[in-house]
N, CA and C of each residue as an Amber inpcrd file, in Angstrom:
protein
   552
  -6.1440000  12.9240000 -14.5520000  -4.8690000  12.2790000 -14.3000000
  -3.7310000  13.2500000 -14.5930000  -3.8660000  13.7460000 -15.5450000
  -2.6190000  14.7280000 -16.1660000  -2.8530000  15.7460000 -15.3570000
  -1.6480000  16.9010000 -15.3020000  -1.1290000  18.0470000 -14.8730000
  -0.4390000  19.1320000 -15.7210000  -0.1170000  20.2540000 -15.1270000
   0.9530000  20.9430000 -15.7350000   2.1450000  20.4460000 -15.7790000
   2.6710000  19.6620000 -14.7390000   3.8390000  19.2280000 -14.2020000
   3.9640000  17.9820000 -15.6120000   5.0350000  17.7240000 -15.5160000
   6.1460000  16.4930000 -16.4290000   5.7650000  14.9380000 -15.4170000
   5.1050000  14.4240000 -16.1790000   4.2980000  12.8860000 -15.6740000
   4.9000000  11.7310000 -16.8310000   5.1200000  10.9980000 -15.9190000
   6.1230000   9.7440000 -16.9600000   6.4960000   8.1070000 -16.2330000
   6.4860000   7.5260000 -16.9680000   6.8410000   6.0460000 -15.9850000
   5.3170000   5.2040000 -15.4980000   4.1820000   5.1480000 -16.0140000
   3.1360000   4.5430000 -15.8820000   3.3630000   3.3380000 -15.5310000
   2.9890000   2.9300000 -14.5150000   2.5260000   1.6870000 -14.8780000
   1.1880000   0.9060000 -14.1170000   0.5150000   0.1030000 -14.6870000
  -1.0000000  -0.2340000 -14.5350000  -0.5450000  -1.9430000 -14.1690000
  -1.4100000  -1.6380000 -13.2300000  -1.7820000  -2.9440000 -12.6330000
  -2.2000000  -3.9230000 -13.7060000  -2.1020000  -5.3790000 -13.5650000
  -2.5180000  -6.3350000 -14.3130000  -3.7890000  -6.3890000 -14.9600000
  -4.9480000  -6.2500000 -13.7440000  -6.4160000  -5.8380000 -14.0360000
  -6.7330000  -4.5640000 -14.4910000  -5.8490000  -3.7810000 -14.7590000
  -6.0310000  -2.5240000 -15.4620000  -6.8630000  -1.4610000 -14.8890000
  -6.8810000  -2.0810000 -13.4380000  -7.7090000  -0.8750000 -12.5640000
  -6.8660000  -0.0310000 -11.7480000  -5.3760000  -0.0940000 -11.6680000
  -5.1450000   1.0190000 -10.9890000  -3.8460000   1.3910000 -11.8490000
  -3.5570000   2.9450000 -11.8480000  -2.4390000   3.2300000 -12.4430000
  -1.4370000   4.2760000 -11.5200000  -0.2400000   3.9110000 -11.0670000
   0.7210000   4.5690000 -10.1080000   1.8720000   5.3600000 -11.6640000
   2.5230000   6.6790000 -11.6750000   3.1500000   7.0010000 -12.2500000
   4.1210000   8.4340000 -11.4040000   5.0430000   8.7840000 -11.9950000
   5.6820000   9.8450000 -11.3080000   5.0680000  11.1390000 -12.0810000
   5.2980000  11.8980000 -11.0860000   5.0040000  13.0950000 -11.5360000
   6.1320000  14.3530000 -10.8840000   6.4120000  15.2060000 -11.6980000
   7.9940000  16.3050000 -11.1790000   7.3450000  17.3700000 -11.0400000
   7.2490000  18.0470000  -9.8260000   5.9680000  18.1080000  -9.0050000
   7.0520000  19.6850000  -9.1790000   6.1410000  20.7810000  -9.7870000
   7.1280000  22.2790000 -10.0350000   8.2810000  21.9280000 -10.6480000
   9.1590000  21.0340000 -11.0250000  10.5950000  20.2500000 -11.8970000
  11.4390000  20.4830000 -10.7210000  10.9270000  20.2300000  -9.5450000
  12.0120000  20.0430000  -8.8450000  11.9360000  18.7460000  -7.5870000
  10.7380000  18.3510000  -7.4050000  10.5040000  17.0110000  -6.6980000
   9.9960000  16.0130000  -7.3170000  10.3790000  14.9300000  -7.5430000
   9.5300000  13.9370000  -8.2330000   9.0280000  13.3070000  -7.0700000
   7.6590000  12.7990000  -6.9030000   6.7480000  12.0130000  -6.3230000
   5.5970000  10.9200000  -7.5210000   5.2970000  10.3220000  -6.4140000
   4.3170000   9.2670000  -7.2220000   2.7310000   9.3290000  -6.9640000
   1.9880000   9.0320000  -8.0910000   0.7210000   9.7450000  -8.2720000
   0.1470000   8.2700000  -8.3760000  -1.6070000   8.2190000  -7.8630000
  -2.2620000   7.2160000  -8.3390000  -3.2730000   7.3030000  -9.0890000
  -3.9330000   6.9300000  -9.9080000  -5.5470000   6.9230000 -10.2090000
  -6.3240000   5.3090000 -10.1750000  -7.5460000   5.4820000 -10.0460000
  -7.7500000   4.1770000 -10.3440000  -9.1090000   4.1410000 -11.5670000
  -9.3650000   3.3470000 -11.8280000 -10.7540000   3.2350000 -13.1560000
 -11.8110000   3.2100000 -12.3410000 -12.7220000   3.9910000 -12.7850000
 -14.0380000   3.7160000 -11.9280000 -15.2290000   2.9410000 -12.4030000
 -16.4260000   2.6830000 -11.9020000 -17.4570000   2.0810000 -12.5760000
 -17.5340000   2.8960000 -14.1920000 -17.5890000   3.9900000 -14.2560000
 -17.9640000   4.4220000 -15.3560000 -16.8710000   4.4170000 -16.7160000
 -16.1340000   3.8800000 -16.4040000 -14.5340000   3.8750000 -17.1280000
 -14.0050000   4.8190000 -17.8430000 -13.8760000   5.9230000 -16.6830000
 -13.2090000   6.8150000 -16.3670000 -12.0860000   7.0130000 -15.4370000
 -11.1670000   7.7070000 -15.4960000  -9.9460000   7.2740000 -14.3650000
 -10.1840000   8.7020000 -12.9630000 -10.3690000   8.1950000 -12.1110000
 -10.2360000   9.2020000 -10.5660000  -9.1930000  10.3130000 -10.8860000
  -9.0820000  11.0850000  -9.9920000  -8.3900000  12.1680000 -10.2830000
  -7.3570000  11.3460000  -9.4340000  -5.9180000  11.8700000  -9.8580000
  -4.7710000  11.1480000  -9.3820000  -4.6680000  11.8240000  -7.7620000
  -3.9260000  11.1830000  -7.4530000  -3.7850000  11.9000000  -5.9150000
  -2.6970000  11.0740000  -5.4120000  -2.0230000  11.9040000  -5.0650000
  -0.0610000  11.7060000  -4.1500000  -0.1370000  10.3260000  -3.4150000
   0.4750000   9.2610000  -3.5520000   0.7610000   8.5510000  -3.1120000
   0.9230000   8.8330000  -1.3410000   1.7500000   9.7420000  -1.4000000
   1.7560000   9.8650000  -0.0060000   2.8680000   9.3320000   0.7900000
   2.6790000   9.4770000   2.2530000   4.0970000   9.0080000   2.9620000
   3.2760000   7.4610000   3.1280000   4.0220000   6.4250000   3.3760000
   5.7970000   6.5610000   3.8250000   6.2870000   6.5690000   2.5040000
   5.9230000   6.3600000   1.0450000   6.4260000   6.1500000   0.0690000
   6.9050000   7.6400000  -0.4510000   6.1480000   8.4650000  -0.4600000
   6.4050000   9.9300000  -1.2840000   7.4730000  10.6740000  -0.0480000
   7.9390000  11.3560000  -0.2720000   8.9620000  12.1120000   0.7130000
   9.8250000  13.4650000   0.0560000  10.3230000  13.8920000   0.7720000
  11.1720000  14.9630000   0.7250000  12.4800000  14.3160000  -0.4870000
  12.6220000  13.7630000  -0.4420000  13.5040000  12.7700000  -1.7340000
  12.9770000  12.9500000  -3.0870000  13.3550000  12.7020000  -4.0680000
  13.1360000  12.2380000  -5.0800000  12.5870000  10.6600000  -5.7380000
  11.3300000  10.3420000  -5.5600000  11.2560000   8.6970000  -5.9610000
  10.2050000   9.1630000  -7.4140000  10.9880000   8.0190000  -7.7830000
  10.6710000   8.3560000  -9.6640000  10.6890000   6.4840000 -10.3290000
  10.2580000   6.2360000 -11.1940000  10.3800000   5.4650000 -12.3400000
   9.7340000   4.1260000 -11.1430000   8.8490000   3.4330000 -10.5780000
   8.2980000   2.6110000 -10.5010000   8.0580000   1.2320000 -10.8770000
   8.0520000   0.2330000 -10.6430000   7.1510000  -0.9860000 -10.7190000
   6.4400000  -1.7550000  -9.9120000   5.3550000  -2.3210000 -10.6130000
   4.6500000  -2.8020000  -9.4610000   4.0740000  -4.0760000  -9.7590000
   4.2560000  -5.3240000  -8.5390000   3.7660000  -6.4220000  -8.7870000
   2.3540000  -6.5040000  -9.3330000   2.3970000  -7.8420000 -10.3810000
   0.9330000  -8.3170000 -10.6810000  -0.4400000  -8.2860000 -10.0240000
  -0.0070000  -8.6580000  -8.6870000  -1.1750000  -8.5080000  -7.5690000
  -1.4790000  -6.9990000  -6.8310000  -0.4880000  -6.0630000  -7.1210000
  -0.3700000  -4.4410000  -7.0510000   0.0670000  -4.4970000  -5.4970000
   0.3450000  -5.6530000  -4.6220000   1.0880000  -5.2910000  -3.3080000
   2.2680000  -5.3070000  -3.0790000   3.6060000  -5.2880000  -4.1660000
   4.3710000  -4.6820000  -4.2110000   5.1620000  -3.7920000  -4.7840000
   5.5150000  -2.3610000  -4.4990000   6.1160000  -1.4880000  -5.7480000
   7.7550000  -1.5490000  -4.8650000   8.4690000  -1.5190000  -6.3780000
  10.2310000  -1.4600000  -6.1210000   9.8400000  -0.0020000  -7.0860000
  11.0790000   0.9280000  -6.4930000  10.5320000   1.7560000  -7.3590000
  12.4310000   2.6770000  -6.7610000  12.7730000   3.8520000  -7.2170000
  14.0430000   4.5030000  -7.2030000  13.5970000   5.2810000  -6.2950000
  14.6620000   6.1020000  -5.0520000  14.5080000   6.9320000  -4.8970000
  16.5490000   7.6870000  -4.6380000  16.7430000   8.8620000  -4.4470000
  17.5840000   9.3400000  -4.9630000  17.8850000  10.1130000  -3.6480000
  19.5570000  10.0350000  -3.5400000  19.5560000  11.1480000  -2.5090000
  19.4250000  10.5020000  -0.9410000  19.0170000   9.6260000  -0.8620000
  18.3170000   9.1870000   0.8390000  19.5200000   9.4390000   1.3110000
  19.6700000   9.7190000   2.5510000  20.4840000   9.2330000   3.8150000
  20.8260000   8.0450000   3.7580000  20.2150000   6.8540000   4.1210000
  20.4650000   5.5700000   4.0800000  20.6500000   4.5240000   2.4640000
  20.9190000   5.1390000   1.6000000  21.2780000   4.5470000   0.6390000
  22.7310000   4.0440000   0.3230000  23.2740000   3.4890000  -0.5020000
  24.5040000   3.1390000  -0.9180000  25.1390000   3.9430000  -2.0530000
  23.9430000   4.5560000  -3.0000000  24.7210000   5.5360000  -3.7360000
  23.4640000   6.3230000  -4.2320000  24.0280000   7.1930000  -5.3600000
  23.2670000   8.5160000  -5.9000000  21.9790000   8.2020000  -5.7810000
  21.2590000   7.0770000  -6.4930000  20.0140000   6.5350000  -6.4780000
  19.8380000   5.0680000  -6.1090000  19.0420000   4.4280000  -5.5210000
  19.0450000   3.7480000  -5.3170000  18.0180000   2.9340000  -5.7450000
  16.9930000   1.3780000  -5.5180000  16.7710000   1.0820000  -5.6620000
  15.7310000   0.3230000  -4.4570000  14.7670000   0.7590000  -4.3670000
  14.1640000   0.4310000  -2.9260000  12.7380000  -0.2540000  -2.9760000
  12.0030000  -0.7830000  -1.9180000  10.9670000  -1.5760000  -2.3420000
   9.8040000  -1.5490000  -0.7320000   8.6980000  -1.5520000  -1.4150000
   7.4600000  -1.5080000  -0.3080000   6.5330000  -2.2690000  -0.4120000
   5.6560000  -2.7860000   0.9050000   4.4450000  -3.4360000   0.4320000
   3.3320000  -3.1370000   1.0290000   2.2670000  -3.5630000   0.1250000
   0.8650000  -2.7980000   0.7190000   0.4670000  -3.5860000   1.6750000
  -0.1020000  -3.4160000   2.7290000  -0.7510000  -3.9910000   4.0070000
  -2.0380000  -3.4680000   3.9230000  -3.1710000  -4.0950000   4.7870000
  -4.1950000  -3.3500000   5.2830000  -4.4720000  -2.0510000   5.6230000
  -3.1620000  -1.6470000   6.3380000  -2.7350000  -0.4100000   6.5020000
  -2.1550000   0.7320000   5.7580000  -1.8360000   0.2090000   4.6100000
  -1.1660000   1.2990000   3.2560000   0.1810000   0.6390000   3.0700000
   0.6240000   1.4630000   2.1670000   2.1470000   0.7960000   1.9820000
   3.3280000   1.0470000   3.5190000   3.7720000  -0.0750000   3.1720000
   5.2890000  -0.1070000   4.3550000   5.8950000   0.7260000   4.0000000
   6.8500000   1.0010000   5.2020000   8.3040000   2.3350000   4.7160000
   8.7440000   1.5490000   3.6160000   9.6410000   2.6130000   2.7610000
  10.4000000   1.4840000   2.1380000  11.6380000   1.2450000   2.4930000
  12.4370000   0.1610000   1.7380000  13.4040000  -0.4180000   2.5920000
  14.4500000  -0.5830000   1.0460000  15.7160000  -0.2070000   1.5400000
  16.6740000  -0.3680000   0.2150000  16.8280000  -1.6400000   0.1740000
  16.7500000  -2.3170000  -0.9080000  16.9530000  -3.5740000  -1.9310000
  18.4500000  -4.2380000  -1.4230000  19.2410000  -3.5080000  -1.0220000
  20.4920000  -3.9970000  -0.2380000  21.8790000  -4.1980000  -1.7870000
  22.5140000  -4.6200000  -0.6740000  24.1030000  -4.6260000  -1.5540000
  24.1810000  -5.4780000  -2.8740000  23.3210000  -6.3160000  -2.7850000
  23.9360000  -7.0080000  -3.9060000  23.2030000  -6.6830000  -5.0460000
  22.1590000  -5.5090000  -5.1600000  21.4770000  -5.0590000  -6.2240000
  21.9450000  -3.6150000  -6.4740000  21.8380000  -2.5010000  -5.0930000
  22.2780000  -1.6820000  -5.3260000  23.9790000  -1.5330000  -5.3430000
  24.6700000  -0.4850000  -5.6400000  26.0310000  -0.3990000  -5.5380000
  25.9560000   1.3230000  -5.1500000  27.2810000   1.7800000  -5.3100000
  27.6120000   3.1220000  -4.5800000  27.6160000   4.1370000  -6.2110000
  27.2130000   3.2880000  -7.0220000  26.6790000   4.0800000  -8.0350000
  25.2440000   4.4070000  -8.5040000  24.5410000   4.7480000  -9.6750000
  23.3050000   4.6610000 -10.0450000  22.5350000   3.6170000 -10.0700000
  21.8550000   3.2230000  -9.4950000  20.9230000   1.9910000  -9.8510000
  19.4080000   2.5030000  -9.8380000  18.6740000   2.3630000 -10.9200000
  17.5940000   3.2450000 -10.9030000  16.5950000   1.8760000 -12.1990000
  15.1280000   2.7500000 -12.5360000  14.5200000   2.0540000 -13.1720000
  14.1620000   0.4740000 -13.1500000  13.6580000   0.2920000 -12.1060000
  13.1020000  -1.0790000 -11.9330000  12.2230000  -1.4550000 -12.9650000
  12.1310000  -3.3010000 -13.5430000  10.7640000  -3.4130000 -13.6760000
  11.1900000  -4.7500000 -13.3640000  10.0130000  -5.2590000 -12.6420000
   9.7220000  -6.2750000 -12.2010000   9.4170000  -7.3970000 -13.1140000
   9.7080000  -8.5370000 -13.5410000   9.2570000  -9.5280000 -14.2650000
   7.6870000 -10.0870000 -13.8360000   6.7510000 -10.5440000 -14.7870000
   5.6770000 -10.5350000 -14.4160000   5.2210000 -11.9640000 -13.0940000
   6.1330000 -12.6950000 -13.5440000   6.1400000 -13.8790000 -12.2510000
   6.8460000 -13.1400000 -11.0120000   7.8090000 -11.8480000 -11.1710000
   8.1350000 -11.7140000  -9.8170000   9.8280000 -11.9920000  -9.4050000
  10.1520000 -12.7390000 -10.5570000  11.2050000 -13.6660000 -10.1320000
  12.6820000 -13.1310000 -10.9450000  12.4630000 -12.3520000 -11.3740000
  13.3610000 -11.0490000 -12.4010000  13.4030000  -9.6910000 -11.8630000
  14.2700000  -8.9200000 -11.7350000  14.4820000  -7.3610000 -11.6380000
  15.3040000  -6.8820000 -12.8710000  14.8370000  -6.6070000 -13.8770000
  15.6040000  -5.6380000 -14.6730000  15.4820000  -4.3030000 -14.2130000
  17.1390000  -3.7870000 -14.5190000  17.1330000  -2.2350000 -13.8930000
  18.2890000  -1.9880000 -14.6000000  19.0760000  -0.3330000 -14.7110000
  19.4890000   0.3350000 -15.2240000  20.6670000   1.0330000 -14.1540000
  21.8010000   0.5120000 -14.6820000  22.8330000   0.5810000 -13.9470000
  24.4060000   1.3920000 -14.6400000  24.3640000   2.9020000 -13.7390000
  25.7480000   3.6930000 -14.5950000  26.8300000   3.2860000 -13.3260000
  28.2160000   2.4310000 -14.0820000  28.8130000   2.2210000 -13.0430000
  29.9700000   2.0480000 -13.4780000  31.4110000   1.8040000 -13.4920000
  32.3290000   1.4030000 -14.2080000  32.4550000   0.0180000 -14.4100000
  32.9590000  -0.2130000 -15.4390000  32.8670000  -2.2170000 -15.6150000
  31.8310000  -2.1360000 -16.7970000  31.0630000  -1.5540000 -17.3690000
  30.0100000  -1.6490000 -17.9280000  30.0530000  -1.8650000 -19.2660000
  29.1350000  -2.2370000 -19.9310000  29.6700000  -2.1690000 -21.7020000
  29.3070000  -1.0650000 -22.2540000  28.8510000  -0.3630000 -21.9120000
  28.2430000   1.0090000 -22.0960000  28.2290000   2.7160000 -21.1940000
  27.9760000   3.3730000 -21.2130000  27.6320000   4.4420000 -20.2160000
  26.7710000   4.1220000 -19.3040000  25.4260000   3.9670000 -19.6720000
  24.3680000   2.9790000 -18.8250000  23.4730000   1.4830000 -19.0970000
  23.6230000   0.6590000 -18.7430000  23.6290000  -1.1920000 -18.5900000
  22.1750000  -1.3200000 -18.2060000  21.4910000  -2.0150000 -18.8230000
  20.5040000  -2.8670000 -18.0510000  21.0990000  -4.0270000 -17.7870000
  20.5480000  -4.3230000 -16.4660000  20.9800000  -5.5650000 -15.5010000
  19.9100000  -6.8130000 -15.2180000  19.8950000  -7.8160000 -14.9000000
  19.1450000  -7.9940000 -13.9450000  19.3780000  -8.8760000 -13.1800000
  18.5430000  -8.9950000 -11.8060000  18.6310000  -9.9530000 -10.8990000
  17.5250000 -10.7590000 -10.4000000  17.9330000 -12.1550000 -10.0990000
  16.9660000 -12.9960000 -10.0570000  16.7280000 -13.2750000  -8.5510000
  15.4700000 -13.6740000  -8.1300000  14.6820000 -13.9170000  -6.5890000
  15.2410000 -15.2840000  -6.3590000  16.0620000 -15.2870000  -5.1310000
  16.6230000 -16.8650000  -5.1190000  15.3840000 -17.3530000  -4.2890000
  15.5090000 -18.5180000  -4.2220000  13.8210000 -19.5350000  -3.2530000
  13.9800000 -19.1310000  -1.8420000  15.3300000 -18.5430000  -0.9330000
  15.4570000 -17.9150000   0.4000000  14.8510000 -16.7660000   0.3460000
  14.2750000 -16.1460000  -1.0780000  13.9130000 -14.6260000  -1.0510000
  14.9180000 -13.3390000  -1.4090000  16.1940000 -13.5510000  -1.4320000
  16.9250000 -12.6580000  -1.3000000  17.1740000 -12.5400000  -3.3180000
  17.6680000 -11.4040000  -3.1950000  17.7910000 -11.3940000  -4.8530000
  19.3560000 -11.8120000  -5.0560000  19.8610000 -12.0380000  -6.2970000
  20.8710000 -12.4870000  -6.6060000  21.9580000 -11.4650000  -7.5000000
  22.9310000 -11.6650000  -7.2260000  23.6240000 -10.6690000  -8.0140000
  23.4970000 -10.4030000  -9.7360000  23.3610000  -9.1090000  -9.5630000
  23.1880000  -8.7320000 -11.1530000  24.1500000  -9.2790000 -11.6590000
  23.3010000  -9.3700000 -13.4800000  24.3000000  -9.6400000 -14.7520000
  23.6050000  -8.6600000 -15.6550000  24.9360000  -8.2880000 -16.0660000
  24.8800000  -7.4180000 -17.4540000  23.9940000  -8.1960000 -18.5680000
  23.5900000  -7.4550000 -19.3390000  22.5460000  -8.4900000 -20.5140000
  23.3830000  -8.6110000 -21.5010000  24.7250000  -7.8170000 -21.7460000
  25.4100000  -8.5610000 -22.3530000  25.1910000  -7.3700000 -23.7840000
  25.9780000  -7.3670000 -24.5650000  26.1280000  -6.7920000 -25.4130000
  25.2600000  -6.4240000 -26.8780000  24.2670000  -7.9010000 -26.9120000
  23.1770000  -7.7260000 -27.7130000  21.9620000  -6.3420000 -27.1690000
  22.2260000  -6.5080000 -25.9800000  21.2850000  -5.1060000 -25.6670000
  22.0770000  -3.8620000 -24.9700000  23.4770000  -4.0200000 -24.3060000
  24.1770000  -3.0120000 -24.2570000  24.8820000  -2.8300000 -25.0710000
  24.9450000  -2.3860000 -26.1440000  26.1790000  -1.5520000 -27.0200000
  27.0710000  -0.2100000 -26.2460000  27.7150000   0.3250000 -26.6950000
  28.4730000   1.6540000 -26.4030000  27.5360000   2.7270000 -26.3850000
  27.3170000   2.8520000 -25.4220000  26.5660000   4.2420000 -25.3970000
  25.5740000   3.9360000 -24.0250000  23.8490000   4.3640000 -23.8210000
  23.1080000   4.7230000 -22.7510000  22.1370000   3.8280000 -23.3040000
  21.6130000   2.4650000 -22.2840000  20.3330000   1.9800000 -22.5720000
  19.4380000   2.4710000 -21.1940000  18.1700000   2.4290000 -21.5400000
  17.2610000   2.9920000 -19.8670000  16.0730000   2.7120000 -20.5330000
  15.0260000   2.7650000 -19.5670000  13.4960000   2.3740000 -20.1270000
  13.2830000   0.5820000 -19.8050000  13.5390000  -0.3560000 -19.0580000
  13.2980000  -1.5290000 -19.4960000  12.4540000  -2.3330000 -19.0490000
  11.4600000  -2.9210000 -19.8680000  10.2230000  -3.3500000 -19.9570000
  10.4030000  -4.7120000 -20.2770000   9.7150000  -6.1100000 -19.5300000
   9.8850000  -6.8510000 -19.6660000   7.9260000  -7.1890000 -20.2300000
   7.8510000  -8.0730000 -20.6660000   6.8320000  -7.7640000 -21.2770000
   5.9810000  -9.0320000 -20.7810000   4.8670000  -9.0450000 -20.5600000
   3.8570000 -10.2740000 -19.7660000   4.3270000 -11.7930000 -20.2400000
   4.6710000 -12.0800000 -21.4870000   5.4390000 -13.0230000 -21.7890000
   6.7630000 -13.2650000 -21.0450000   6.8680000 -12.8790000 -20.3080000
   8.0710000 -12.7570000 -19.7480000   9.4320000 -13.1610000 -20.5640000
   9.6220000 -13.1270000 -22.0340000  10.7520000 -13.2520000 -22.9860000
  10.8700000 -11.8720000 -23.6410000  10.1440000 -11.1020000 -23.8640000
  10.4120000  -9.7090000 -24.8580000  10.8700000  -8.5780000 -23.6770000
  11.8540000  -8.1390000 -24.5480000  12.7520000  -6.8950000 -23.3530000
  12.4880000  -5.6960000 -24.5350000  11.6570000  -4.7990000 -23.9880000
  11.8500000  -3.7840000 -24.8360000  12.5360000  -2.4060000 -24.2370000
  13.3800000  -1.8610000 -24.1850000  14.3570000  -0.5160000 -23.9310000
  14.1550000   0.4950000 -24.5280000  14.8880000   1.0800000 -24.4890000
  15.3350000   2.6890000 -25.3570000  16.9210000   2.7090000 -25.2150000
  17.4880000   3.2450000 -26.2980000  18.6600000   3.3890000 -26.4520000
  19.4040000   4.4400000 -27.4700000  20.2610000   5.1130000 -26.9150000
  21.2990000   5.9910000 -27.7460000  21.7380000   5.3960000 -28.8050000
């Protein structure tokens, strides 16, 4: 699984059989790596995600639904984005994963929006947002799946978890009540 390269942002499927993570591929491209567990419970050698998901871009920091057919995950830089990084999402078919497709206006903005994690029902996006308005330098946010499907406009979490300064890292935890971060 490991490399020379800088590997970070794991995350494992529910059943604990497959694991997608980034990897900064020479420190100058980040792409996404897979392995999966084998009969012998041992993990496969990782191997590049691949197009349509991996690209000439930068896509970094990942999540991925319970059932592993959908990853929201960052990528940085696109052409078709709204700002520096964005926030974009794919799903697996028979055929491999779909292009991905930006998350749209009311999640992303023309600033940073990066670090997804998905709530374990699905129905939550916490993510990590540098923007002005903020209580901090960088905000975790999140937004909720309305019943039309579309997500709903972010809210700040509010000051018990943004203080003054940089929160990033955010993990919602299978209970779906424990938020665990990192913070300055």
């Amino acid at each position: 699984v490991n490399s020379p390269d800088a590997e970070y942002a794991p995350t494992l499927t529910i059943d604990q059989k497959t694991l997608i993570f980034t990897r900064n591929i020479g420190g100058h491209n980040e792409d996404f790596f897979i392995s999966h567990l084998q009969d012998d419970s041992t993990w496969s050698r990782a191997t590049d995600l691949g197009p349509p998901i991996n690209s000439s871009y930068n896509e970094g920091v990942q999540t991925v639904s319970q059932d592993g057919k959908l990853l929201m995950f960052t990528i940085c830089n696109r052409p078709d984005g709204m700002g520096s990084c964005d926030i974009y999402y794919a799903f697996k078919t028979a055929q491999g994963w779909s292009a991905p497709r930006d998350l749209g206006p009311r999640v992303n903005s023309p600033y940073w929006d990066s670090q997804p994690c998905l709530a374990p029902d699905g129905r939550a996006l916490y993510f990590v947002r540098n923007r002005p308005g903020g209580l901090g330098g960088s905000d975790i946010y999140v937004s909720t799946l309305s019943d039309d499907g579309s997500w709903g406009n972010p809210r700040n979490l509010g000051p018990s978890v943004n203080p003054p300064g940089d929160e990033s890292s955010p993990f919602i935890h299978a209970d779906g009540q424990t938020l665990s971060f990192a913070s300055d």
